[in-house]
C-alpha positions in Angstrom: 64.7 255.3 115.3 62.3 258.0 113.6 59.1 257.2 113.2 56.8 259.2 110.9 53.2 260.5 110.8 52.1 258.1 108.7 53.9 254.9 111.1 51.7 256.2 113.7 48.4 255.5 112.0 49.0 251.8 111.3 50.1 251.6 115.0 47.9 252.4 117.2 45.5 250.3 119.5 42.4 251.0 121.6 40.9 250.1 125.0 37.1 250.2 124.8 35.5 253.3 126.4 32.5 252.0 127.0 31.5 248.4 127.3 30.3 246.5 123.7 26.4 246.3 123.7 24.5 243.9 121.6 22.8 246.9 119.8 24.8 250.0 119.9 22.6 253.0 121.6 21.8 255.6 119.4 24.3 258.4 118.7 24.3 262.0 120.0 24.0 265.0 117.6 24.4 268.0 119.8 27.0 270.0 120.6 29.8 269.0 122.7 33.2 270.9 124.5 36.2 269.7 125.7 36.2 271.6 128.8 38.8 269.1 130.9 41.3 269.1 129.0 43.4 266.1 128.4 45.8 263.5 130.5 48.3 260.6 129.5 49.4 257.9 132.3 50.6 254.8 132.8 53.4 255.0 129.8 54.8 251.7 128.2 57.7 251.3 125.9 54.8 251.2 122.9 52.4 254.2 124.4 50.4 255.0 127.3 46.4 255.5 128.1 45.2 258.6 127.0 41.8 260.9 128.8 39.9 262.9 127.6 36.3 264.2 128.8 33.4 265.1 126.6 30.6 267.7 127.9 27.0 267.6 125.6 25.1 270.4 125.6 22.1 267.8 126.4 24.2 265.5 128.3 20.9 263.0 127.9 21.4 259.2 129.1 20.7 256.2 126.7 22.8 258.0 124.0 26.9 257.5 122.7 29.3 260.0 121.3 31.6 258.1 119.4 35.5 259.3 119.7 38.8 259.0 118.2 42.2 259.6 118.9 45.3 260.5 116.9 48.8 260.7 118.0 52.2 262.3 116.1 55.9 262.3 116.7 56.2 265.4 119.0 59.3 267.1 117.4 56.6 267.0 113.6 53.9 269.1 115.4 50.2 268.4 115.0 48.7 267.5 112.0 46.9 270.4 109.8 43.2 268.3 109.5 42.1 265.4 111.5 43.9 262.0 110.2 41.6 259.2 109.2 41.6 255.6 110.5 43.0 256.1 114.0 41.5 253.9 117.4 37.7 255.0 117.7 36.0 254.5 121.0 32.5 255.3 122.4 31.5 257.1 125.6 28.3 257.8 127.3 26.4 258.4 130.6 27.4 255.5 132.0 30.8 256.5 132.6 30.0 260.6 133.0 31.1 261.1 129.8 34.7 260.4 130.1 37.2 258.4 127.6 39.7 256.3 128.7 41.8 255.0 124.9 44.5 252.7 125.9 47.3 253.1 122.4 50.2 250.7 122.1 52.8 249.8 119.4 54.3 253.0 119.2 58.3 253.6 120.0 60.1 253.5 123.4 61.8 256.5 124.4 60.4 258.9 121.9 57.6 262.1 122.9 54.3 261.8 120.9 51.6 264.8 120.8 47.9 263.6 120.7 44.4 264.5 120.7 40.5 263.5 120.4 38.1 264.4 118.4 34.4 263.4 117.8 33.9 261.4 114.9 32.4 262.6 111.7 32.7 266.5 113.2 36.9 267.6 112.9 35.7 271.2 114.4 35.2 269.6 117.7 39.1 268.6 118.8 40.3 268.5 122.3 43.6 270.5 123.6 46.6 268.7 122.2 48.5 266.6 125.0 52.4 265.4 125.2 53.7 261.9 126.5 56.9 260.2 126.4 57.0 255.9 126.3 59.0 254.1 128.2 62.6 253.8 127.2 63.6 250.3 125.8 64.4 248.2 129.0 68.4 248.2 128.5 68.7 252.0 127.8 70.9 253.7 129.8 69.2 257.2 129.4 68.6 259.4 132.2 64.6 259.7 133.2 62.9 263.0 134.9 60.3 262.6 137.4 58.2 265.4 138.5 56.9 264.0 142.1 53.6 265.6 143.4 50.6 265.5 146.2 47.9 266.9 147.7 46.4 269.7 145.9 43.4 270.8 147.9 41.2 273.3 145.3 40.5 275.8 148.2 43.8 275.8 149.4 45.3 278.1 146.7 46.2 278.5 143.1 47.6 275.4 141.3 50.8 277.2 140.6 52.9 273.7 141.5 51.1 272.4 138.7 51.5 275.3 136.3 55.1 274.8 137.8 55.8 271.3 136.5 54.1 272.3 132.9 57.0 274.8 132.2 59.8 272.7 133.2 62.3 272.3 130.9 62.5 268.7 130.6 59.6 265.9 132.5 59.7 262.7 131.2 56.3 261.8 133.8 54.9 263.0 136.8 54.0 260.9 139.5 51.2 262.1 142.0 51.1 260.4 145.4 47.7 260.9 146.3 45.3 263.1 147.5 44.3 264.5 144.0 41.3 265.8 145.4 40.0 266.4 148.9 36.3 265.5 150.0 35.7 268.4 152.2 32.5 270.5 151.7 32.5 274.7 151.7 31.5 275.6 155.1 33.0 278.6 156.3 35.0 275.9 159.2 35.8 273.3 156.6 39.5 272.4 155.4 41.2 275.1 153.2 38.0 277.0 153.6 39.4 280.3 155.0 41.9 280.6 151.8 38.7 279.5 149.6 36.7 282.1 150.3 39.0 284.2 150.1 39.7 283.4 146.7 36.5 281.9 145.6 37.5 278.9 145.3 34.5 277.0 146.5 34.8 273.4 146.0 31.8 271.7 144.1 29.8 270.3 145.0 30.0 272.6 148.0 29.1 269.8 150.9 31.2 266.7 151.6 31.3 264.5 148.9 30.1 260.5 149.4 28.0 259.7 146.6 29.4 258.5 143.2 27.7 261.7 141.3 29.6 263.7 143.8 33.3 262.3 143.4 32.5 263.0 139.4 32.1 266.3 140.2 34.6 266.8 142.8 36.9 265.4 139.9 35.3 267.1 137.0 36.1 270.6 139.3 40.1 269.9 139.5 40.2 269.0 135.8 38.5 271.9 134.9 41.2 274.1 136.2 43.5 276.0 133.8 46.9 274.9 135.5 45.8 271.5 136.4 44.9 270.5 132.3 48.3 272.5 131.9 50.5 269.9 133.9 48.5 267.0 132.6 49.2 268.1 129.3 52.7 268.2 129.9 53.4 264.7 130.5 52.3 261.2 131.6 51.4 261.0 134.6 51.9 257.7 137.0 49.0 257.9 139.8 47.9 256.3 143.3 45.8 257.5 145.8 45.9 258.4 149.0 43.2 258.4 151.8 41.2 262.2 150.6 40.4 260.5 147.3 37.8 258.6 149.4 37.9 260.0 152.2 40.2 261.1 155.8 42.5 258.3 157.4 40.3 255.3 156.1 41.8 251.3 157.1 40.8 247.9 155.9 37.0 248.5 157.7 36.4 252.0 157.8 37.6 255.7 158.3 37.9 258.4 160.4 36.0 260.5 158.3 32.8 258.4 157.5 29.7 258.3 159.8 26.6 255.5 159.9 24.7 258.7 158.6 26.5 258.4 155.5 25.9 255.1 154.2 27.4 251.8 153.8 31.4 252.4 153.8 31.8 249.8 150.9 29.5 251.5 148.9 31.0 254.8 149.4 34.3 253.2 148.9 33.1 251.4 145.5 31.6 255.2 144.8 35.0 256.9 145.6 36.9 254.5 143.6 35.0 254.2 140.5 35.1 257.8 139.7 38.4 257.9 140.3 39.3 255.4 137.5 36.6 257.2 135.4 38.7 260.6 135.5 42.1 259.8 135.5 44.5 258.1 133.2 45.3 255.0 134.8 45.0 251.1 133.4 41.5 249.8 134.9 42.0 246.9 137.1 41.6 243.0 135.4 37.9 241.8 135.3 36.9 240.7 138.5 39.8 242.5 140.6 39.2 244.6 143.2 39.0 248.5 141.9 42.0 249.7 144.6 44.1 246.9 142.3 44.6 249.0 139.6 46.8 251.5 141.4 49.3 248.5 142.1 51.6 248.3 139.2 55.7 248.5 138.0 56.9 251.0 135.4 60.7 250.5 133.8 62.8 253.2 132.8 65.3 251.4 131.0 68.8 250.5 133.3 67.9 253.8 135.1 65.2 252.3 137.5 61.8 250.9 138.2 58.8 252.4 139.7 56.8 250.3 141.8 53.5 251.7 142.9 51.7 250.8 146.0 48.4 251.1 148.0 48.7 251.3 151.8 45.4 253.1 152.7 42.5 250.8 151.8 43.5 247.1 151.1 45.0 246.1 154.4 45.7 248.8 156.7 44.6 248.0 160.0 43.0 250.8 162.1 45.3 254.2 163.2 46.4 254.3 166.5 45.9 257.3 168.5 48.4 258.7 171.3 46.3 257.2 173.9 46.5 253.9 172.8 50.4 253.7 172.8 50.6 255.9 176.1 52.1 253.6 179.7 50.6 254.8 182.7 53.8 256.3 183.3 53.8 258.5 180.6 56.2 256.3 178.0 55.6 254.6 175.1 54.0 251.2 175.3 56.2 249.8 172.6 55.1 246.3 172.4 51.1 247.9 171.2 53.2 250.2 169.0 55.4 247.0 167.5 52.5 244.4 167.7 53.9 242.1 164.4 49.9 241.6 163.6 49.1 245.3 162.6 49.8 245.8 158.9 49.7 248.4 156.4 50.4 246.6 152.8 49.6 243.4 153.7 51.4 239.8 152.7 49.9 239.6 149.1 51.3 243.3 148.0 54.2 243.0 150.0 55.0 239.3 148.2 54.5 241.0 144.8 56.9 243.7 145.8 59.8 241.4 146.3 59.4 240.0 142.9 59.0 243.1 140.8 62.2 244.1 142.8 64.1 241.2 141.1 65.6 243.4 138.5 68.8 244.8 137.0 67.4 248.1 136.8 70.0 250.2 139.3 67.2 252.1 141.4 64.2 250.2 143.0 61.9 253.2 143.4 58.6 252.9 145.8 55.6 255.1 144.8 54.5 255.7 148.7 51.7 257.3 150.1 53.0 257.8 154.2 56.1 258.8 155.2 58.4 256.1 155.6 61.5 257.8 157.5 61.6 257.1 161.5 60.5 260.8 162.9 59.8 261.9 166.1 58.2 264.3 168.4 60.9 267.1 169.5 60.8 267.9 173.3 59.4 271.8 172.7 59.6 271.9 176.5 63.3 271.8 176.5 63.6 273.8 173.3 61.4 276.2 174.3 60.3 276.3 178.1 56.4 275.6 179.4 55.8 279.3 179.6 56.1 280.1 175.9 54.0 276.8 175.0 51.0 278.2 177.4 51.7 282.1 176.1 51.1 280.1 172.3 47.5 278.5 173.2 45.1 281.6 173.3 45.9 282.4 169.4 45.4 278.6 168.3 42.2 277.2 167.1 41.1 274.1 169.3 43.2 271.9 167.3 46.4 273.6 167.3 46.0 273.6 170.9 45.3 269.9 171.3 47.8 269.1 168.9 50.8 271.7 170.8 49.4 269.9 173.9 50.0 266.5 172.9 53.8 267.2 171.4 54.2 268.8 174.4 53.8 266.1 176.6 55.3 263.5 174.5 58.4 265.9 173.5 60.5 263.8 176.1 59.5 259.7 175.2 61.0 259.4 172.3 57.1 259.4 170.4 56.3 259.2 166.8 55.6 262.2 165.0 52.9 260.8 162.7 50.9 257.7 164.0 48.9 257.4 160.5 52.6 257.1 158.6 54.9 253.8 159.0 55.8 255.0 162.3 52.5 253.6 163.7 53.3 250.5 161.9 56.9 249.4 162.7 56.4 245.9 162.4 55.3 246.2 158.4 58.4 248.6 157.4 60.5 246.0 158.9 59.3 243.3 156.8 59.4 245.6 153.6 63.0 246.5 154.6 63.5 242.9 154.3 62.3 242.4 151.2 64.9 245.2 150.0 67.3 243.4 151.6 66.7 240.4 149.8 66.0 241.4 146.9 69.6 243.4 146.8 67.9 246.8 146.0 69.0 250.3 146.2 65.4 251.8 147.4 64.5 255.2 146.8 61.4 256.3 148.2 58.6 258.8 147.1 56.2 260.3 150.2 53.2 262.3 149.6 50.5 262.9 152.5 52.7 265.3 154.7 52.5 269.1 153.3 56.3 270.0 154.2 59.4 268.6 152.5 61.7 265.5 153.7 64.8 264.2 152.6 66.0 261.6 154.6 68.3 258.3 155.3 66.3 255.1 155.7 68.0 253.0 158.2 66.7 249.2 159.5 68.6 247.1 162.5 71.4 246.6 159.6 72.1 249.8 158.6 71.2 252.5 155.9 68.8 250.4 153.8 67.8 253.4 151.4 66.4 257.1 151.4 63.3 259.1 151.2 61.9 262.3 149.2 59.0 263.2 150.7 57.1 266.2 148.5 54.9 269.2 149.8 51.7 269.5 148.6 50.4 271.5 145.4 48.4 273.5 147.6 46.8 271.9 151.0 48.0 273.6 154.2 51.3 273.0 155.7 51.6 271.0 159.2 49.4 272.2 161.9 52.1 271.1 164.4 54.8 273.7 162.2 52.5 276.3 163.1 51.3 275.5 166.1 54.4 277.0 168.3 55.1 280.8 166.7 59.3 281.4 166.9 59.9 277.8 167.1 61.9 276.6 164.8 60.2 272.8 164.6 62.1 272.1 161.3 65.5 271.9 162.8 63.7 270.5 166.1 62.2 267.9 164.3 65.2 267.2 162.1 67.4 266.9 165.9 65.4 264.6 166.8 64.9 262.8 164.3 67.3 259.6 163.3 66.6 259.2 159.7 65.4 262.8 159.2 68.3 264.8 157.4 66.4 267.8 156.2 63.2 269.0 156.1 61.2 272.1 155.5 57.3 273.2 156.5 56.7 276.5 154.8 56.2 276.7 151.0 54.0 274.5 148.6 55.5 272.8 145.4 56.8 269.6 144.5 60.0 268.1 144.0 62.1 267.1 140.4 64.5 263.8 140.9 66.6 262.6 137.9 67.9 259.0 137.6 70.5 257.3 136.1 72.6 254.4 136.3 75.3 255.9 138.5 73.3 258.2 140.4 69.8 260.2 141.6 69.6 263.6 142.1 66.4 265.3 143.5 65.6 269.0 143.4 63.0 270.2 146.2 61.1 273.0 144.4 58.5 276.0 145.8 55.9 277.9 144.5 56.3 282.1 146.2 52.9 282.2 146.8 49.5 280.4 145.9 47.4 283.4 146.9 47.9 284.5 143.0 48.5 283.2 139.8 51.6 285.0 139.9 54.0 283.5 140.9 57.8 282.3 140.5 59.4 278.7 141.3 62.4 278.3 143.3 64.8 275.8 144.4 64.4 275.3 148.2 67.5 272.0 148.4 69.0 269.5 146.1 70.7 266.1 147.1 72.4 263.7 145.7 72.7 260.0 145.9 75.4 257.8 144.2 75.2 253.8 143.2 77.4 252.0 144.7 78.5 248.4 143.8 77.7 247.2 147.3 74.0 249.2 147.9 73.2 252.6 148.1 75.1 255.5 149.2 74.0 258.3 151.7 72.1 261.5 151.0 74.5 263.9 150.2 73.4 268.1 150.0 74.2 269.1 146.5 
């Protein structure tokens, strides 16, 4: 169905910006920019929340700017003047400024442009955005999903982003977490030898733990050309990851907070609320935990559903470390590792899974933060021999060396690769693989978190119970175990010794394209050359395929 410029107008609805005050606060008269650009997430069938931030010149507390939005059948371009009686909101101090409009009633499967303006002065428009709805839940239509994580702003040039903004065809991107990075600027800190480099200094330049400093964090990575450019591309589907808040956090703290900085709930609640603030994601119910809102299902007609999850701050009991898993003997001390009472989801989120999994959509898709796949440590003493391990150390910072050290030594017990991933929590993917089981589903899963590039075959006590994509990051640093043994070729090591790892590669940064039908899911692993300049060109690094089958899922197959 065609819908026309003027449909639009008489179908649009608004989420309040601000909260509704007994005596509306006086209005602000200044000048304003639009200097982040604009995002669309969380699409339905009938629209999707659109973002926007606004910047006064005075940016002066106890003061509104009132806002409205417009929004125009794609393929009819924008309109010439700003269109009257579209969704107004309000937006102030109290939320830095940002605008969160949340439009419904429009028509599934169709592209819509938009923008914001400030009421009562045309001149001052935003950039125009793009989004696509939801097809109608029985379509049949293919759907395109750009799958991204972990862009670290001193890492590198967004190119990845500016990547996914000139593809051809992206019906949403999902990002997997670690949007931003809470590191500060010292010359040791993460990223910080390719920052300075560039001058990309991240702001505020010390680590971030107080709710004005996540805004700004945020307010940085929005205010990057390529960034707005991939936002403006497309809706985008969101969850976070641990850097959002900040390093390896669990259920009761992380390994990157100290006493010195404050009460961990506060910091979380900080984290958290800035977060929602600058990003285009349905807030959570009244009353609901914050981390809530990242749990949600998104249909794409017969095609598939998208089910979003949180495995960092809701339930995840503390990380192991190699010392707590290690036997006297050397092995692995696999009843610690397997203990059924460490979890990472928890029974709630796991119990809502299984129901949103009761569908007849043909692909059951899990938005994942950790890597899923069983991996393990390759025996580099075999591969390679003790003497080039000890020739390595001398060029390694400290932690390459610990980190060559430890593989080392666990190269021949069979060890997980990644204790912070589902590896160090066994007894959790088992009961999520049973909840695939029982709810019949052909699972497709999306990874973030790791900086290299996974594609494997998911297998239980059963058999093949799905498969994994896991994407490399927008820009943070690859693996410091790839890099740690010079000559060694750890992908193919890892992949040996690996039993659901099929193929997997360290080196270049990107993000991946999968496309889903009825019949079948094809993804296409794509790098950036280089992220040391805005030049750049995107290659394909591997494509797979996998087919529907009347009985479950078929393997990964190289394409």
């Amino acid at each position: 169905m065609k819908i026309d410029r003027r449909q639009v107008l008489g179908l649009l609805g608004a989420g309040a910006a601000t909260p509704a005050c007994a005596t509306p606060p006086p209005t602000y008269a200044g000048p304003v920019e639009f200097l982040h650009g604009v995002a669309a997430g969380d699409p339905t069938p009938q629209g999707a929340v659109l973002w926007t931030r606004i910047t006064p010149a005075d940016p002066v507390p106890g003061v509104s700017i009132p806002v409205q939005v417009e929004a125009w059948p794609w393929e009819e371009g924008p309109p010439e003047a700003t269109m009257p009686g579209l969704a107004a909101v309000a937006t102030s101090a109290e939320r830095d400024w940002t605008v969160k409009v949340d439009i419904n009633r429009l028509q599934p499967g169709c592209d819509y442009g938009y923008r914001f303006s400030v009421a009562g002065r045309p001149a001052a428009r935003s950039p125009i955005g793009r989004f696509r709805t939801l097809p109608a839940a029985q379509s049949t239509e293919a759907v395109v999903l750009a799958v991204a994580s972990c862009s670290l702003y001193p890492g590198g040039w967004f190119n990845a982003y500016q990547a996914i903004a000139e593809l051809d065809r992206v019906d949403a991107v999902v990002h997997l977490g670690d949007y931003i990075y809470e590191y500060g600027a010292a010359p040791s800190d993460y990223g910080m030898r390719t920052g300075l480099e560039l001058n990309r200094i991240p702001e505020p330049p010390h680590e971030i733990v107080t709710l004005a400093d996540y805004r700004r964090r945020h307010a940085q990575h929005k205010a990057d050309p390529q960034a707005q450019a991939a936002h403006a591309r497309a809706a985008w589907i969101m969850t976070f990851d641990d850097h959002e808040v900040t390093n390896d956090p669990w259920e009761g703290g992380a390994q990157n907070h100290n006493p010195d900085e404050g009460d961990w709930a506060a910091r979380k609640v900080a984290a958290l609320t800035a977060y929602l603030e600058w990003n285009p994601i349905r807030d959570p119910r009244p009353g609901t935990p914050l981390h809530e809102a990242v749990r949600r299902s998104f249909r794409f007609g017969r095609a598939a559903v998208l089910h979003m999850i949180e495995t960092r701050l809701s339930a995840r009991s503390r990380q192991l470390e190699y010392e707590d898993i290690t036997a006297p003997d050397g092995t692995i001390d696999r009843a610690r590792l397997d203990d059924p009472e460490r979890r990472l989801m928890g029974q709630a989120q796991l119990d809502w899974l299984g129901e949103a999994m009761a569908n007849d959509a043909t692909w059951q898709v899990l938005g994942n933060q950790v890597l899923m796949a069983r991996l393990v440590v390759p025996d580099l003493i075999e591969a390679v021999g003790p003497d080039a391990i000890e020739a390595a150390m001398p060029d390694l910072a400290d932690y390459q060396q610990r980190r060559l050290r430890e593989m080392a030594a666990l190269g021949a017990v069979q060890a997980p690769l990644n204790l912070d991933a589902w590896d160090g929590y066994p007894a959790e993917r088992d009961r999520l693989y049973a909840e695939v089981r029982q709810a019949e589903a052909r699972l497709i899963v999306l990874t973030g978190d790791s900086h290299a590039a996974w594609a494997s075959n998911l297998h239980d006590d059963q058999g093949r119970v799905g498969v994994e994509f896991g994407a490399t990051a927008i820009s943070s640093p690859q693996p410091s175990y790839s890099r740690a043994l010079p000559g060694a070729p750890m992908a193919d090591l890892t992949v040996a010794a690996s039993p659901d790892l099929e193929w997997c590669e360290f080196e270049p940064r990107g993000f991946f394209v999968i496309s889903l039908t009825p019949e079948r899911a094809e993804c296409r692993m794509m790098g950036v050359t280089t992220l040391l300049s805005p030049e750049f060109q995107t290659r394909e690094r591997a494509r797979f395929t996998v087919q529907a089958r009347a009985d479950g899922i078929g393997p990964l197959e190289p394409a």
